[in-house]
Short mmCIF file of C-alpha atoms and ligand atoms in Angstrom, two decimals:
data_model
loop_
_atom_site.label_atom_id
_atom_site.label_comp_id
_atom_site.label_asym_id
_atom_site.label_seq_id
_atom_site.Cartn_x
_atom_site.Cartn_y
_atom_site.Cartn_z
CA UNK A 6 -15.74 -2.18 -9.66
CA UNK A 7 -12.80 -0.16 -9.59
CA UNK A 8 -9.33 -0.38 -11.05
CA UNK A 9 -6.31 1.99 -11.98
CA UNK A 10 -4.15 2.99 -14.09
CA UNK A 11 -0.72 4.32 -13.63
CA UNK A 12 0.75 6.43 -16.59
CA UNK A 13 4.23 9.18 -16.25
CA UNK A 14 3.60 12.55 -17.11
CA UNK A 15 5.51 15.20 -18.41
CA UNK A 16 4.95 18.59 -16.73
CA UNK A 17 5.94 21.52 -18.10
CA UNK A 18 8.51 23.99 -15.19
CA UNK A 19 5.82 25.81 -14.35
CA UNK A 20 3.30 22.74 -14.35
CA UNK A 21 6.23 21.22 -12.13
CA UNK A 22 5.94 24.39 -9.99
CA UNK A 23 1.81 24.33 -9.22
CA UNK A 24 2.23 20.42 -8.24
CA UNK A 25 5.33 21.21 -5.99
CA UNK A 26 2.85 24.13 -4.41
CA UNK A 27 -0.30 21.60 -4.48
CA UNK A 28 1.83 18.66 -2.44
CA UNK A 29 2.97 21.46 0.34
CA UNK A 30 -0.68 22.64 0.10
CA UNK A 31 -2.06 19.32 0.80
CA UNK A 32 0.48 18.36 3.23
CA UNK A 33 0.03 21.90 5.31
CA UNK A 34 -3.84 21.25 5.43
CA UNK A 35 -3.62 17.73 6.81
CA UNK A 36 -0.90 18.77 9.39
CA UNK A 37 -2.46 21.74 10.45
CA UNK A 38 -5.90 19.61 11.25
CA UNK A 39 -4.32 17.23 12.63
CA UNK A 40 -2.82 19.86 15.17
CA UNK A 41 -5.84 21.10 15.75
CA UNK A 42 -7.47 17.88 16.34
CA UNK A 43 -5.06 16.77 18.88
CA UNK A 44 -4.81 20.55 20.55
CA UNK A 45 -8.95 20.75 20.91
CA UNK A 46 -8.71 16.95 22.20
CA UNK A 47 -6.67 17.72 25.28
CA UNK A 48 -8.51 20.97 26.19
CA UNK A 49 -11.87 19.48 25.75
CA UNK A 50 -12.08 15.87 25.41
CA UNK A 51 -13.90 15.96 22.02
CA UNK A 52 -13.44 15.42 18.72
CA UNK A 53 -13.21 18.21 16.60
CA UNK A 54 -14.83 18.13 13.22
CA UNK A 55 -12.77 20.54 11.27
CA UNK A 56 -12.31 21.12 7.34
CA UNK A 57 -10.10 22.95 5.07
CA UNK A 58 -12.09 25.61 4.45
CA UNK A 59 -11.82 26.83 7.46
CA UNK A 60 -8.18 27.22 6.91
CA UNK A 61 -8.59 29.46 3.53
CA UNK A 62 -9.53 32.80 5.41
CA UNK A 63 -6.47 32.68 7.53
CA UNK A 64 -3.92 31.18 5.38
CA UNK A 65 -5.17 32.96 1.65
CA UNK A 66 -2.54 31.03 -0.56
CA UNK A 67 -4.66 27.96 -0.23
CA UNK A 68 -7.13 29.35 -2.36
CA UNK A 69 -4.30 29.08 -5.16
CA UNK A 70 -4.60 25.37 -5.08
CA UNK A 71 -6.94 22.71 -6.23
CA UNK A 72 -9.42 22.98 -3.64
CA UNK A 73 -10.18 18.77 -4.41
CA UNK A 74 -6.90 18.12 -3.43
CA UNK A 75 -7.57 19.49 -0.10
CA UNK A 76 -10.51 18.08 0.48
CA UNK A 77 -8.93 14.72 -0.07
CA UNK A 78 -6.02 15.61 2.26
CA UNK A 79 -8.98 15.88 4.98
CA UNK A 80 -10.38 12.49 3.78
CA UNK A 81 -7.17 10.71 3.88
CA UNK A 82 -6.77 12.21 7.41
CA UNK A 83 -10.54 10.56 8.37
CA UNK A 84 -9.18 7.31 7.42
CA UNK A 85 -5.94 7.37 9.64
CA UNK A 86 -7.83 8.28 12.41
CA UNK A 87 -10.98 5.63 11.79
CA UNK A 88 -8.16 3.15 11.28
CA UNK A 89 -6.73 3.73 14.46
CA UNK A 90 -9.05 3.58 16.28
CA UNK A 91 -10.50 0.00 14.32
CA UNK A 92 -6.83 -1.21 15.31
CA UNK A 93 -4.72 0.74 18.14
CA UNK A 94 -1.13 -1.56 16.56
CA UNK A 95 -1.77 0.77 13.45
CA UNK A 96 -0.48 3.82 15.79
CA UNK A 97 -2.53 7.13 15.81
CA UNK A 98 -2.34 9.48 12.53
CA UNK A 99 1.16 10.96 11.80
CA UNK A 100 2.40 14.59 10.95
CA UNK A 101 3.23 14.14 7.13
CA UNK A 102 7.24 15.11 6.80
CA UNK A 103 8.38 17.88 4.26
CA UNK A 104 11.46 15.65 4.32
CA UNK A 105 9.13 12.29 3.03
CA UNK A 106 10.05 11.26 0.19
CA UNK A 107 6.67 9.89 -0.77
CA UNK A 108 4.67 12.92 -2.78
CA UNK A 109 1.53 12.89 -4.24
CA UNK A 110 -2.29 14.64 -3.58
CA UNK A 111 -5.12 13.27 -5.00
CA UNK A 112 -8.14 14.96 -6.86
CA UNK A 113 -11.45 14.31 -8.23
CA UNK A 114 -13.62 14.06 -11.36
CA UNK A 115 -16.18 16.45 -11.22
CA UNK A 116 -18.19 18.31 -14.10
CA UNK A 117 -15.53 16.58 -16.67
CA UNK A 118 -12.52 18.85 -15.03
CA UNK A 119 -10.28 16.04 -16.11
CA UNK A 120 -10.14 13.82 -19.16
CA UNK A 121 -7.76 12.23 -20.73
CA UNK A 122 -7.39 11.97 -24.52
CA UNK A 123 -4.69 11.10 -26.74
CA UNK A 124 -1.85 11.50 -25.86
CA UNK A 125 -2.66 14.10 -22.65
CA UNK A 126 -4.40 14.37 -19.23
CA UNK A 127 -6.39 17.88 -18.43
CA UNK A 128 -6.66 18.58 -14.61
CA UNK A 129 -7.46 20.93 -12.51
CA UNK A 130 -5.03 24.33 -12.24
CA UNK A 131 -2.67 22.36 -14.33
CA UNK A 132 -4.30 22.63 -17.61
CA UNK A 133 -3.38 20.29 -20.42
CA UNK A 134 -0.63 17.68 -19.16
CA UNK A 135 1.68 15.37 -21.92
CA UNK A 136 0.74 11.75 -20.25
CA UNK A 137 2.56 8.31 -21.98
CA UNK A 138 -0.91 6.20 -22.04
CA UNK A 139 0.55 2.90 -22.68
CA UNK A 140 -2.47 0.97 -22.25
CA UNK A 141 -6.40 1.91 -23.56
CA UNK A 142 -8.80 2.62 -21.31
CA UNK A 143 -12.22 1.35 -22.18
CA UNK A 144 -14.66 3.82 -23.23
CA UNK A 145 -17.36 2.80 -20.70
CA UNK A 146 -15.14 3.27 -17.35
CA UNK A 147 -15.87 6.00 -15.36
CA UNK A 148 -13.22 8.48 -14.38
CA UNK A 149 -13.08 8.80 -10.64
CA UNK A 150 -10.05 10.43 -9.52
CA UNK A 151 -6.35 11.42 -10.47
CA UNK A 152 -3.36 10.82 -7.77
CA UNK A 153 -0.69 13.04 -9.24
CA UNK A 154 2.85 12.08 -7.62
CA UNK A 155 6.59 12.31 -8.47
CA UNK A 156 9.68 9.89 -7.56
CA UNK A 157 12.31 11.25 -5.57
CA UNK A 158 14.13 11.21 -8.38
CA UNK A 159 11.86 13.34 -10.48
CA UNK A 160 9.98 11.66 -12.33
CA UNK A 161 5.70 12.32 -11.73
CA UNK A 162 2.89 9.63 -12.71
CA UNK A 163 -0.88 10.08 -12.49
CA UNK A 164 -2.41 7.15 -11.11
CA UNK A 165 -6.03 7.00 -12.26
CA UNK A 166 -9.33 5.61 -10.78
CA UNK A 167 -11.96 4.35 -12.89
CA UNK A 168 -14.89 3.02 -12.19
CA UNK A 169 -16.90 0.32 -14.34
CA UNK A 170 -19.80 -1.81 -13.91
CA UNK A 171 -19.75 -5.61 -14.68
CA UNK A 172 -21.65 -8.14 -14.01
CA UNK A 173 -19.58 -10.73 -12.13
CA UNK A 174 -20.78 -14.54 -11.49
CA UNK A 175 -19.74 -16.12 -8.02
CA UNK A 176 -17.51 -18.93 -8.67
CA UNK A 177 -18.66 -21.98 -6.43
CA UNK A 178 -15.30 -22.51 -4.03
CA UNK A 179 -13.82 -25.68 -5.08
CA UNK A 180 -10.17 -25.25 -4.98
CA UNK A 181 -9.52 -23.77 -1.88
CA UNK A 182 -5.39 -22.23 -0.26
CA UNK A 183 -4.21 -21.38 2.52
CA UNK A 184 -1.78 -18.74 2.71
CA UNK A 185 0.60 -17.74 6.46
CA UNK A 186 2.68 -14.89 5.96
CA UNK A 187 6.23 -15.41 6.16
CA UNK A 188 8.58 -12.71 6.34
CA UNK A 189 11.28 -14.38 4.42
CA UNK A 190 9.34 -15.80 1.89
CA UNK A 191 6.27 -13.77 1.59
CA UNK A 192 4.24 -16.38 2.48
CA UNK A 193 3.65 -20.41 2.85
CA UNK A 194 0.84 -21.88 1.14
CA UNK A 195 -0.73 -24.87 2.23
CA UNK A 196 -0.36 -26.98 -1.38
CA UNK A 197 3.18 -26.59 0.09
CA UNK A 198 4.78 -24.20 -2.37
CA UNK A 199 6.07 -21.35 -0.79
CA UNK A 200 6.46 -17.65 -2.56
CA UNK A 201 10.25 -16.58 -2.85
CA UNK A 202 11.54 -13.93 -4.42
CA UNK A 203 13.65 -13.95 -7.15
CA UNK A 204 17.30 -13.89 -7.15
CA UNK A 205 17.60 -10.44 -8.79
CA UNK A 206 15.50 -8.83 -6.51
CA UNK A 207 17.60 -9.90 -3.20
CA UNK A 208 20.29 -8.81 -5.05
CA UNK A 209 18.99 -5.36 -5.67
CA UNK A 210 18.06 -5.35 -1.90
CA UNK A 211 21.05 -6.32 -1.18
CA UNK A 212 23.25 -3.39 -3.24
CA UNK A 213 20.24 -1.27 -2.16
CA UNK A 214 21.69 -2.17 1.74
CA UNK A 215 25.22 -1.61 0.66
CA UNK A 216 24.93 2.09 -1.23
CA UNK A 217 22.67 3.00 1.85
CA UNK A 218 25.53 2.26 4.41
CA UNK A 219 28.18 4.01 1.72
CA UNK A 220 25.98 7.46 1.97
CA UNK A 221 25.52 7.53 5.37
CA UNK A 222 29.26 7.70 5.86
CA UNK A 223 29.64 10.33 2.83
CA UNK A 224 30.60 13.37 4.87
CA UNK A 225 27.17 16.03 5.15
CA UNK A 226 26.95 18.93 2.60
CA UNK A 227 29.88 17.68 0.09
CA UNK A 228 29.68 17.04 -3.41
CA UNK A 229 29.63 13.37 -2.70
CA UNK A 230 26.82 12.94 -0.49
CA UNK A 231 24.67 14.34 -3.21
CA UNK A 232 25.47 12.04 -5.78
CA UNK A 233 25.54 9.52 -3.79
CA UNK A 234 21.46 10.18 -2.40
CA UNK A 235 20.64 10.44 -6.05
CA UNK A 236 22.01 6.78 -6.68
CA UNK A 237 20.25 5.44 -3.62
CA UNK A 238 16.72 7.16 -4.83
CA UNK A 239 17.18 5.42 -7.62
CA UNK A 240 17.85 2.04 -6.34
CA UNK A 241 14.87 2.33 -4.50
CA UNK A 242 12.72 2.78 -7.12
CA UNK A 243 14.32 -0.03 -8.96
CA UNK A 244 13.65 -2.38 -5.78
CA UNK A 245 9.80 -1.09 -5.56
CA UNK A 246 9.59 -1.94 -9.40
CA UNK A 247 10.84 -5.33 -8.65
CA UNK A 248 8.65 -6.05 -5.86
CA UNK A 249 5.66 -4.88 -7.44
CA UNK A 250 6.11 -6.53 -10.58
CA UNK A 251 6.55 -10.07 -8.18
CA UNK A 252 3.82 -9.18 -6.58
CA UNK A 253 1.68 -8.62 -9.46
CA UNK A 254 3.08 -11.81 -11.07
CA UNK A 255 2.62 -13.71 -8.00
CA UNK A 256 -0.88 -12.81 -6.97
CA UNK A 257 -2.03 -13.33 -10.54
CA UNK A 258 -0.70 -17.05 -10.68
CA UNK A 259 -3.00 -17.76 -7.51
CA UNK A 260 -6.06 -16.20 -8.85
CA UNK A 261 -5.85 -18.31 -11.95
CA UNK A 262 -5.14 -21.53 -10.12
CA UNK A 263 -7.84 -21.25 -6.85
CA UNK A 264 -11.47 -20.13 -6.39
CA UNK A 265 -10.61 -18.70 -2.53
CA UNK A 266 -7.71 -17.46 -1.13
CA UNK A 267 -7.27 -18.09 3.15
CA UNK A 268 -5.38 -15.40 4.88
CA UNK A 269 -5.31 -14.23 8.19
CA UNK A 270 -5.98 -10.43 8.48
CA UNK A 271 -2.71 -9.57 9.62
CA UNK A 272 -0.87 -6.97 8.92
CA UNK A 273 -0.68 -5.96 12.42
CA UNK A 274 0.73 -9.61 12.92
CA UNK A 275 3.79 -9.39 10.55
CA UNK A 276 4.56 -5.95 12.04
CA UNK A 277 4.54 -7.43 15.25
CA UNK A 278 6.62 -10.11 14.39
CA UNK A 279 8.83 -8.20 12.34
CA UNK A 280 9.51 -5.87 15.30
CA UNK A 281 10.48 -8.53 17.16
CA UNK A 282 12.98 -9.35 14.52
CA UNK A 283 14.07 -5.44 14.42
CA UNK A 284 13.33 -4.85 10.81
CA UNK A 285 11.14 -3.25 8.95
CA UNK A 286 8.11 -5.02 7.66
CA UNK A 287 7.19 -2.75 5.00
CA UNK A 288 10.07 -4.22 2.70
CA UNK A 289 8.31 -7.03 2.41
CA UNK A 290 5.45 -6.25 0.45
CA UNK A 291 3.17 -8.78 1.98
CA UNK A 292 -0.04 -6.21 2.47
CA UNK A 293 0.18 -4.97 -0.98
CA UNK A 294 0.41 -8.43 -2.11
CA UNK A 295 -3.03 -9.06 -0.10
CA UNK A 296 -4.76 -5.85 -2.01
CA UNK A 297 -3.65 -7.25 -5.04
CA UNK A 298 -4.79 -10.68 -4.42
CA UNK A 299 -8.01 -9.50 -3.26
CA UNK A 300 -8.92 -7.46 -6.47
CA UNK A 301 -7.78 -9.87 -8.91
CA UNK A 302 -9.38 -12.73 -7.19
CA UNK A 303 -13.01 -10.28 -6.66
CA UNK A 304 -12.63 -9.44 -10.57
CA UNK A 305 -13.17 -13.38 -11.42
CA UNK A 306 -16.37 -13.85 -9.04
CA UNK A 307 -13.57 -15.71 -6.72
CA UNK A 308 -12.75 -14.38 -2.59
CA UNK A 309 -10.18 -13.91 -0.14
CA UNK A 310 -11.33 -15.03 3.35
CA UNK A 311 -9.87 -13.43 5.79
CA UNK A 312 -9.30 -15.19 9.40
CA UNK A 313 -9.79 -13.23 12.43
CA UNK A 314 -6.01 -12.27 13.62
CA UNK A 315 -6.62 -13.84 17.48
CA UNK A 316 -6.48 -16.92 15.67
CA UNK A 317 -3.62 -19.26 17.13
CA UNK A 318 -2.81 -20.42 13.56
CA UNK A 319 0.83 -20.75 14.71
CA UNK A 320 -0.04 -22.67 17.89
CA UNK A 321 -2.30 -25.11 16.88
CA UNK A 322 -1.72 -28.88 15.41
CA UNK A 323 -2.71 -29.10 11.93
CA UNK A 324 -3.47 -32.71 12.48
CA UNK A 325 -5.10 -33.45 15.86
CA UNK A 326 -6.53 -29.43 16.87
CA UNK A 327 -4.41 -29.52 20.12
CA UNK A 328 -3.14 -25.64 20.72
CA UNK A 329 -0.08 -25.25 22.61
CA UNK A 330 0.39 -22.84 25.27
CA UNK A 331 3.40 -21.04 24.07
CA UNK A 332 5.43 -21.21 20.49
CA UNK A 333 9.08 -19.73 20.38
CA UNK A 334 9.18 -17.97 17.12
CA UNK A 335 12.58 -19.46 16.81
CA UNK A 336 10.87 -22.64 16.28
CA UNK A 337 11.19 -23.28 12.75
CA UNK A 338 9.80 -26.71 13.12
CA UNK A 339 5.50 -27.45 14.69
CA UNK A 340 6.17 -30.32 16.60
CA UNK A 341 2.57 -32.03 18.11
CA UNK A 342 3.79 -33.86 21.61
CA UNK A 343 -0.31 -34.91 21.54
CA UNK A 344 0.02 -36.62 17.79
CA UNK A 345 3.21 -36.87 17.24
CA UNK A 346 3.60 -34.80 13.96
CA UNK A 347 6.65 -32.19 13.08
CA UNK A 348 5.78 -30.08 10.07
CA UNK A 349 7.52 -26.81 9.16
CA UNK A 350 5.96 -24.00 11.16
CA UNK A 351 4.66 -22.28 8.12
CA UNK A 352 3.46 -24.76 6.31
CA UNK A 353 1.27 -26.13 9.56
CA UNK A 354 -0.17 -22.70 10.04
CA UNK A 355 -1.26 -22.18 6.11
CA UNK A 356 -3.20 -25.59 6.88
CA UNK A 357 -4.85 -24.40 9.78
CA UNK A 358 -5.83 -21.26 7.77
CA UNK A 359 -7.09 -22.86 5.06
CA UNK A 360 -9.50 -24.73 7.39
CA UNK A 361 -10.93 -21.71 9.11
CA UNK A 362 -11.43 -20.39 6.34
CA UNK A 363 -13.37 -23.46 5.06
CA UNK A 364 -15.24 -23.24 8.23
CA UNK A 365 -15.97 -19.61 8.16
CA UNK A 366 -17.29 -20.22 4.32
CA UNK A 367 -19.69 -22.67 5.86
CA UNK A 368 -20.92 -21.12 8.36
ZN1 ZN B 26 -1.24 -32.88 16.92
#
C-alpha cells in the first residue's frame, strides 16, 4: 500500500533558488522531449524513445540538478502519452507553461538520500530542509519519493510517498451505492442523498469569480494589477483547501457507511458534459474525489467498481431496463413512457449504476 503525506517546508534563499532552478530543469527536459517526440514522429512515423540524459551533453546546466527529478519529468511524460493513447478525450501530452502556476518535480528514495527526522527533511542538492511534520509517520513505512512544490503565493510543501505493507481482509459486499456524477452537486447517490457543497465554499467560489473579473480589468503593469493577482492566488488556494477538505470529509463518510462504491469511469464523461455546459470541469473536484474514495475504501478490504463509460446509465429506466434513444441533458426529470415512472435524472442513473456494478461483481 501506499499513502502520503503532505508537510510545508521552509527553504532557506538559496534552498529557494536550487528548487526554482530544479522546476525550470524539470520542466525544460519534459518540453524538450516532448518536441522531439512529436518532430521525429512526423519525419519518420515512429516513436522515439528518448531520455534525459541525452540532453546533459548539449545543455551542461542540467547536470546541476537532481538528476531523479529528471528522470521523473520523463516518467510523468510516459504517462501522458500512454494515457492518451488508452483514451484519445484525454487530448495528447501538453508543453508544460513557464507561466503555470502549478510547480513542483518529484524525486526518489534511493541509498537513504532523503530522510526525514525531527523536525527536517534531507534531499537531494538541497541538503537539510526545516519541514512542519504535523503528523508521525510510522516507523515501518517505506520512503518512496518526495514531490517538492510551492503555491503561487510562495509557500513550498513536500508531499511524501510511503510505502507499507498490511495485510488487508476483503470485506464480503453487503452494503452496496451507487454514485452518477453530477456537476452541481458532485454526485447523486442511489440511497438518494446527494453530495453538496457547503455554503462557505460556494461562497468562496463565488468571491473567487468576482476578484477574478476585478483583475482582469486592473489596467496591465500598474501597481494595482499586482496586488490584485496576489489576492486572487490566494483565494485560490483557499478554494482548493475547501474542496479538498470536502472531499476528504465526504469520501470518508462513504467508506465508513458501504462495503462497494458504483461509479462509472468517467472522467471523460463529466468533461464532456461540462463542455457542453462551457465550464470548466476541473472546479469540480469530482476525479479527485474518485482517487480518494478509491484509497480509503481499498485501505478497509472494501472496492470501487467502476462501470464501463459506454454505459447508457442516463438513458436507461431504472425500473423496467427500457433505454431510450436520445436524452436532452436539459432533462432534469427520467421519465419511462414504457413504465410509466419519472425519477430525477440523477438519482435514476446512480440506480442503474449501482446495478451494473452488482452485476459486474457477480460475474
Ligand atoms: Zn421504465
Amino acid at each position: 500500500m501506499n499513502k502520503a503525506f503532505k508537510f510545508r517546508i521552509y527553504p532557506k534563499t538559496e534552498q529557494q533558488i536550487v528548487i526554482a532552478k530544479t522546476f525550470g530543469c524539470a520542466r525544460f527536459v519534459y518540453n524538450r522531449m516532448l518536441a522531439d517526440r512529436i518532430q521525429h514522429y512526423k519525419e519518420t512515423g515512429k516513436s522515439l524513445n528518448n531520455t534525459p540524459a541525452q540532453y546533459k551533453k548539449e545543455f551542461e546546466w542540467l547536470k546541476e540538478v537532481d538528476s531523479l527529478a529528471l528522470a521523473n519529468a520523463q516518467l510523468n511524460l510516459n504517462k501522458a502519452y500512454k494515457n492518451f493513447f488508452r483514451d484519445k478525450a484525454i487530448g495528447f501530452p501538453k508543453f508544460k507553461s513557464k507561466k503555470s502556476n502549478h510547480r513542483s518535480y518529484t524525486t526518489n528514495c534511493v541509498n537513504g538520500n532523503i530522510k526525514v527526522e525531527r523536525g527536517y527533511i534531507k534531499l537531494p542538492k538541497l541538503g537539510v530542509v526545516k519541514i512542519k511534520q504535523h503528523r508521525d509517520v510510522p516507523d515501518e513505512y517505506r520512503l518512496k519519493s518526495v514531490t517538492i512544490s510551492r503555491t503561487p503565493t510562495g509557500k513550498y510543501y513536500a508531499s511524501i510517498l510511503y510505502e507499507y505493507e498490511k495485510h488487508i481482509e476483503p470485506v464480503e459486499p453487503e452494503i452496496i451505492v451507487g454514485l452518477d456524477y453530477s456537476m452541481k452537486e458532485l454526485f447523486v447517490s442511489s440511497d438518494g442523498t446527494s453530495a453538496e457543497y457547503p455554503k462557505y465554499y460556494r461562497q468562496s467560489l463565488a468571491k473567487l469569480k468576482r476578484e477574478q473579473k476585478k483583475l482582469s480589468n486592473c489596467e496591465k503593469g500598474s501597481h494595482n494589477r499586482t496586488k490584485q493577482r496576489i489576492k486572487v492566488a490566494k483565494l485560490h488556494e483557499k478554494v482548493a483547501n475547501q474542496r479538498k477538505d470536502f472531499l476528504h470529509k465526504s469520501s470518508r463518510q462513504i467508506t465508513n457507511a458501504v462495503d462497494v462504491v458504483c461509479i462509472e469511469d468517467l472522467n471523460m464523461k463529466g468533461m464532456s458534459q461540462a463542455l457542453n455546459f462551457g465550464k470548466s470541469v476541473s472546479d469540480n473536484g469530482f476525479g479527485l474525489f474518485v482517487s480518494m474514495l478509491d484509497y480509503k475504501l481499498r485501505e478497509q478490504g472494501k472496492q470501487v467498481v467502476k462501470i464501463d463509460k459506454w454505459f447508457p446509465s442516463s438513458k436507461k429506466c431504472s425500473g423496467c431496463g427500457e433505454v431510450k434513444d436520445a436524452l436532452l441533458l436539459s432533462e432534469r426529470q427520467y421519465h419511462c413512457e414504457a413504465c410509466g415512472i419519472t425519477l430525477n435524472r440523477d438519482y435514476n442513473a446512480s440506480l442503474n449504476i449501482r446495478s451494473e456494478g452488482i452485476r459486474m461483481l457477480l460475474a
